Coordinates of C-alpha atoms and ligand atoms in Angstrom, one line a residue:
X286 CA -51.6 -69.0 223.4
X287 CA -47.9 -68.7 221.8
X288 CA -48.5 -65.3 219.4
X289 CA -48.5 -66.4 215.8
X290 CA -45.6 -64.5 213.9
X291 CA -47.3 -65.1 210.9
X292 CA -49.9 -62.3 212.1
X293 CA -47.4 -59.8 213.8
X294 CA -47.0 -56.3 212.4
X295 CA -42.9 -55.8 211.5
X296 CA -43.8 -52.2 210.2
X297 CA -45.2 -51.2 213.0
X298 CA -42.6 -52.4 215.7
X299 CA -40.2 -50.2 212.8
X300 CA -42.5 -47.2 213.3
X301 CA -42.1 -47.8 217.3
X302 CA -38.4 -47.9 217.2
X303 CA -37.5 -45.7 214.1
X304 CA -37.2 -42.1 216.2
X305 CA -34.1 -43.9 218.1
X306 CA -31.3 -41.9 217.6
X307 CA -28.6 -43.5 220.1
X308 CA -25.5 -45.0 218.9
X309 CA -22.7 -44.5 216.2
X310 CA -22.2 -45.5 212.7
X311 CA -19.1 -47.2 212.0
X312 CA -15.7 -45.9 210.4
X313 CA -13.3 -48.4 209.9
X314 CA -13.7 -48.4 206.6
X315 CA -14.7 -46.1 204.4
X316 CA -17.9 -47.9 203.2
X317 CA -19.2 -48.1 206.7
X318 CA -18.9 -44.7 207.3
X319 CA -21.1 -44.2 204.7
X320 CA -23.6 -45.8 205.6
X321 CA -27.1 -44.4 206.1
X322 CA -28.1 -43.8 209.9
X323 CA -31.7 -44.4 208.9
X324 CA -31.8 -47.4 207.6
X325 CA -33.9 -49.3 210.0
X326 CA -34.7 -53.0 208.4
X327 CA -37.0 -56.3 210.3
X328 CA -37.6 -59.7 209.0
X329 CA -38.3 -63.1 209.6
X330 CA -38.6 -66.1 208.2
X331 CA -40.5 -69.1 210.1
X332 CA -40.0 -72.8 209.4
X333 CA -42.5 -73.0 206.6
X334 CA -40.4 -70.5 204.8
X335 CA -43.2 -68.0 204.8
X336 CA -40.9 -64.3 204.6
X337 CA -42.4 -61.8 206.4
X338 CA -40.2 -58.2 206.3
X339 CA -40.5 -54.4 207.1
X340 CA -39.9 -51.6 205.0
X341 CA -36.0 -51.5 204.0
X342 CA -35.5 -55.1 204.2
X343 CA -34.2 -54.9 200.6
X344 CA -31.9 -52.5 201.1
X345 CA -28.0 -53.9 200.2
X346 CA -25.1 -53.7 203.3
X347 CA -22.5 -56.0 203.9
X348 CA -23.0 -59.0 206.2
X349 CA -20.1 -58.0 208.1
X350 CA -19.7 -60.4 211.3
X351 CA -22.8 -62.0 210.8
X352 CA -21.3 -63.9 208.4
X353 CA -19.2 -65.8 211.1
X354 CA -21.9 -68.3 212.6
X355 CA -22.1 -69.6 208.7
X356 CA -18.0 -69.3 208.6
X357 CA -18.0 -71.4 211.9
X358 CA -20.8 -73.9 210.3
X359 CA -19.0 -75.0 206.9
X360 CA -15.8 -75.1 208.9
X361 CA -17.7 -78.1 210.9
X362 CA -18.7 -79.8 208.0
X363 CA -15.9 -79.5 206.1
X364 CA -13.5 -80.5 208.6
X365 CA -16.2 -83.1 210.0
X366 CA -16.1 -81.6 213.7
X367 CA -12.1 -81.3 213.9
X368 CA -13.2 -77.3 214.0
X369 CA -14.6 -78.2 217.1
X370 CA -10.2 -78.6 217.9
X371 CA -8.8 -76.4 216.5
X372 CA -11.0 -73.2 218.1
X373 CA -12.0 -72.4 221.4
X374 CA -15.9 -72.0 222.6
X375 CA -15.7 -69.9 225.9
X376 CA -16.9 -66.4 225.1
X377 CA -14.2 -63.8 225.9
X378 CA -15.9 -60.8 227.2
X379 CA -13.9 -58.6 225.1
X380 CA -14.1 -56.9 222.3
X381 CA -14.6 -58.3 218.8
X382 CA -11.0 -57.7 217.8
X383 CA -9.2 -58.4 221.1
X384 CA -5.5 -59.0 220.0
X385 CA -5.7 -62.5 222.4
X386 CA -5.8 -65.8 222.2
X387 CA -6.8 -68.5 224.6
X388 CA -3.9 -69.3 227.1
X389 CA -2.3 -72.5 227.5
X390 CA -3.6 -73.5 223.8
X391 CA -3.1 -70.5 221.6
X392 CA -6.2 -71.2 219.9
X393 CA -9.1 -68.7 219.5
X394 CA -11.4 -67.6 221.8
X395 CA -14.0 -68.8 219.5
X396 CA -16.0 -68.6 216.5
X397 CA -17.7 -65.6 216.7
X398 CA -14.9 -63.1 217.7
X399 CA -12.3 -62.6 214.5
X400 CA -9.6 -64.0 215.6
X401 CA -11.6 -67.0 215.4
X402 CA -13.3 -66.4 212.3
X403 CA -10.1 -66.0 211.0
X404 CA -9.1 -69.2 211.5
X405 CA -12.9 -70.9 210.5
X406 CA -12.6 -69.1 207.3
X407 CA -8.9 -70.9 206.9
X408 CA -10.6 -74.2 207.5
X409 CA -12.6 -74.5 205.1
X410 CA -12.6 -77.1 202.0
X411 CA -10.3 -75.4 199.5
X412 CA -6.5 -76.0 198.7
X413 CA -5.7 -71.7 197.8
X414 CA -7.8 -68.5 199.0
X415 CA -9.7 -68.5 195.2
X416 CA -11.0 -72.1 196.4
X417 CA -11.6 -70.8 200.1
X418 CA -13.9 -68.1 198.7
X419 CA -15.5 -70.1 196.2
X420 CA -16.3 -72.7 199.0
X421 CA -17.6 -70.0 201.3
X422 CA -19.5 -67.8 198.6
X423 CA -21.4 -71.7 198.1
X424 CA -22.2 -72.6 201.5
X425 CA -23.3 -68.7 202.1
X426 CA -25.8 -69.5 199.1
X427 CA -26.9 -72.4 199.9
X428 CA -28.1 -71.3 203.8
X429 CA -29.5 -67.8 201.7
X430 CA -31.6 -70.0 198.9
X431 CA -29.9 -67.5 196.1
X432 CA -25.8 -66.5 195.4
X433 CA -24.5 -63.5 196.8
X434 CA -22.4 -60.7 195.8
X435 CA -19.8 -59.9 197.3
X436 CA -19.0 -55.7 196.8
X437 CA -15.2 -55.9 196.1
X438 CA -14.3 -52.6 197.2
X439 CA -15.7 -53.5 201.3
X440 CA -13.4 -57.1 200.8
X441 CA -9.9 -54.6 199.4
X442 CA -10.3 -52.3 202.1
X443 CA -11.0 -54.6 204.7
X444 CA -8.3 -56.5 203.6
X445 CA -6.2 -53.1 203.6
X446 CA -6.7 -51.4 206.3
X447 CA -7.9 -54.9 209.0
X448 CA -4.6 -53.9 210.7
X449 CA -5.6 -55.8 213.9
X450 CA -7.0 -59.0 211.8
X451 CA -3.3 -58.9 210.4
X452 CA -1.7 -59.0 213.8
X453 CA -4.0 -61.5 214.6
X454 CA -3.7 -63.9 211.9
X455 CA 0.4 -63.6 212.5
X456 CA -0.5 -64.6 215.6
X457 CA -1.9 -67.7 215.5
X458 CA 1.0 -68.5 212.9
X459 CA 3.3 -68.0 215.5
X460 CA 1.2 -70.1 217.9
X461 CA 1.0 -73.1 215.3
X462 CA -2.7 -72.6 215.0
X463 CA -3.5 -71.4 211.8
X464 CA -2.0 -73.2 209.0
X465 CA -2.4 -71.0 205.8
X466 CA -0.2 -67.7 205.4
X467 CA -1.5 -64.9 207.7
X468 CA -2.2 -62.5 204.8
X469 CA -4.8 -65.3 203.0
X470 CA -6.7 -65.6 205.8
X471 CA -7.2 -62.3 206.1
X472 CA -8.3 -61.9 202.8
X473 CA -10.4 -64.5 202.9
X474 CA -11.8 -63.4 206.1
X475 CA -12.2 -59.4 204.2
X476 CA -14.2 -61.5 201.1
X477 CA -16.5 -63.0 203.3
X478 CA -17.5 -60.0 206.1
X479 CA -17.7 -58.1 202.2
X480 CA -20.5 -60.3 201.3
X481 CA -24.2 -58.4 200.1
X482 CA -26.9 -58.8 201.9
X483 CA -30.7 -57.7 203.4
X484 CA -32.8 -58.3 205.9
X485 CA -34.8 -60.8 204.4
X486 CA -31.7 -62.9 202.9
X487 CA -30.3 -62.5 206.4
X488 CA -33.7 -63.9 207.8
X489 CA -33.5 -67.0 205.4
X490 CA -30.1 -67.5 206.9
X491 CA -30.9 -67.9 210.5
X492 CA -33.9 -69.7 210.0
X493 CA -31.4 -72.3 208.2
X494 CA -29.7 -72.3 211.3
X495 CA -33.5 -72.5 213.4
X496 CA -34.5 -74.9 211.5
X497 CA -31.7 -77.8 211.9
X498 CA -29.6 -76.9 209.5
X499 CA -32.5 -77.5 206.6
X500 CA -33.2 -74.5 204.4
X501 CA -37.2 -73.7 204.7
X502 CA -37.4 -71.9 201.3
X503 CA -35.3 -74.4 199.3
X504 CA -36.0 -77.3 201.2
X505 CA -32.1 -78.4 201.2
X506 CA -30.3 -79.5 203.9
X507 CA -27.1 -77.3 204.4
X508 CA -25.9 -78.7 206.8
X509 CA -26.4 -81.6 209.3
X510 CA -28.4 -80.9 212.4
X511 CA -25.9 -81.7 215.2
X512 CA -23.8 -78.3 212.8
X513 CA -26.4 -76.6 212.9
X514 CA -27.3 -76.7 216.7
X515 CA -23.7 -76.3 217.9
X516 CA -23.3 -73.5 215.8
X517 CA -26.6 -71.6 217.1
X518 CA -24.9 -72.8 220.9
X519 CA -22.2 -70.8 220.6
X520 CA -24.3 -67.8 219.2
X521 CA -26.0 -68.4 222.3
X522 CA -23.1 -67.5 224.9
X523 CA -20.8 -65.8 222.3
X524 CA -22.8 -63.8 219.8
X525 CA -22.6 -60.5 220.9
X526 CA -19.0 -59.9 221.9
X527 CA -19.0 -58.6 225.7
X528 CA -22.6 -57.6 225.0
X529 CA -23.8 -61.4 224.9
X530 CA -24.5 -62.2 228.4
X531 CA -26.5 -58.8 228.3
X532 CA -28.3 -60.1 225.4
X533 CA -29.1 -63.2 226.6
X534 CA -31.0 -61.8 229.5
X535 CA -32.7 -59.6 228.0
X536 CA -33.6 -61.2 223.9
X537 CA -33.3 -64.5 225.3
X538 CA -32.5 -66.0 221.5
X539 CA -28.8 -66.3 220.0
X540 CA -28.0 -64.1 217.5
X541 CA -24.8 -62.6 216.0
X542 CA -23.7 -59.0 215.8
X543 CA -21.7 -57.0 213.4
X544 CA -20.1 -53.4 212.4
X545 CA -22.4 -53.1 209.4
X546 CA -25.2 -52.9 212.1
X547 CA -26.4 -56.1 211.0
X548 CA -28.2 -58.8 213.3
X549 CA -28.6 -62.7 212.5
X550 CA -31.1 -64.5 215.0
X551 CA -31.6 -68.0 214.8
X552 CA -34.7 -69.0 217.3
X553 CA -34.5 -73.2 216.6
X554 CA -37.9 -74.4 215.8
X555 CA -39.6 -71.2 215.9
X556 CA -38.1 -68.7 213.7
X557 CA -35.1 -67.1 212.0
X558 CA -34.9 -63.2 211.8
X559 CA -32.3 -60.2 210.8
X560 CA -32.3 -56.7 212.0
X561 CA -30.8 -54.2 210.1
X562 CA -29.8 -50.7 211.2
X563 CA -26.3 -49.1 211.1
X564 CA -25.5 -47.1 214.5
X565 CA -23.9 -49.0 217.3
X566 CA -23.7 -49.2 220.8
X567 CA -20.3 -49.5 222.6
X568 CA -20.0 -53.1 221.9
X569 CA -21.0 -52.9 218.8
X570 CA -24.6 -54.1 218.2
X571 CA -27.2 -52.0 216.4
X572 CA -29.0 -49.9 219.3
X573 CA -32.2 -50.1 217.0
X574 CA -31.4 -53.9 216.1
X575 CA -30.9 -54.6 219.9
X576 CA -34.7 -52.6 220.8
X577 CA -35.8 -54.9 218.2
X578 CA -34.9 -58.1 218.8
X579 CA -36.3 -57.4 222.6
X580 CA -39.7 -56.6 221.2
X581 CA -39.5 -59.5 218.6
X582 CA -38.5 -61.9 222.0
X583 CA -41.0 -60.4 224.3
X584 CA -43.6 -60.2 221.6
X585 CA -43.9 -63.6 220.3
X586 CA -42.1 -65.1 223.6
X587 CA -38.8 -66.1 221.9
X588 CA -37.2 -65.9 224.7
X589 CA -34.9 -69.3 225.9
X590 CA -35.5 -68.6 229.0
X591 CA -38.2 -67.7 229.8
X592 CA -40.7 -70.2 231.3
X593 CA -44.3 -70.0 230.0
Ligands
LIG824 N1 -15.3 -56.9 209.3 C1 -15.4 -56.5 210.8 C2 -14.0 -56.7 211.0 O1 -13.1 -57.8 211.0 C3 -16.0 -57.5 211.3 C4 -16.1 -57.0 212.8 C5 -18.1 -57.1 212.9 O2 -18.4 -56.9 212.4 O3 -17.9 -57.1 214.4 O4 -13.4 -55.5 211.4

C-alpha cells in the first residue's frame, strides 16, 4: 500500500537528522553567511491542499536558486514557449555559476544554472527592470498563494557582489543571446533570488508544479500543464547542478537546490515539498536537506524510477 503523507511524522524525521553536522553555510554575501546552521525545516503539501510541516517551517530565508524553476515557468508562459529556443535543457556537470555557455549556440546550458536563470528572468513580460520585477513578484505570489516580500539587503548585495553573474550576463550579451543590458539582467535576477519564503510557502510552490500548474491551496491555474511538465522535467535532469545524477539515483524526485539551503521538490501527482537547512555540501546542496529528501522519498515511495 502507498504510505499516506497526511500521516507522516515530519517532526520525527527532523529530530532523526538534526544532529547531522556536515556541510558549510554559504558565505558569498554577509546575509547568507549569517544564516543559522541549526535551522532545519521540512514541509509538504498534497494535491488536496493539505499543508504538513515540522518545527521551523515558518522561519524565513531568501529563496535563492530555488526560484529558478519558477522563473523558467514564467518565461515559458510569457514567451508562449519561445524560451525553449533561447535556453538549453542539458545538464552541465559543472558548478552553478560556471562561466560557460552552450558551445555552438552561445545559449545558457539550462535554466537551473545561473546563466540560464539570468536569461529566463530577462524573458518575463515587462519593458524595463521594474516591470519585470513586478511581473516576477506577481508570478511567484500565484505559485505561493500569497504575496512574498523581497529582502532588499540581499537583493542589493547580490547585485553588487555577483561578479560571476555579471560576467555571465556580459558573455551572453557578447553572444547575442541576452537582449537586455547585463546590469539590468543581474539586478532582476538578484531581486528574484532575494524573495523571502519559508519551508511551508516553498512547499506550496513545489506543489503547484506537482499539480500540473494549479495551486492546490487557492485553486488558481498559475501555468498550463505543459509548462509545469517542462519545468519539472528540467528540474529532474538539471535541478541539483553537478549533483543532479546523484540526486536522481538517491532521491528520485525532481528538485531544485539553493545556496540558502532551501530545496524545493515536486513529485507530480503526489506532493510538493521543501526542506530548509543552511549547511551545504560541495555541490551547494543542503546536507540535511538531501538526507531528509532521501528519507521522504523512501518512506513515502516517491522515487520516480522505483517499480512497486
Ligand atoms: N543568488 C545565488 C547566485 O547567483 C544563487 C545560487 C544558488 O542558490 O545556488 O550566486
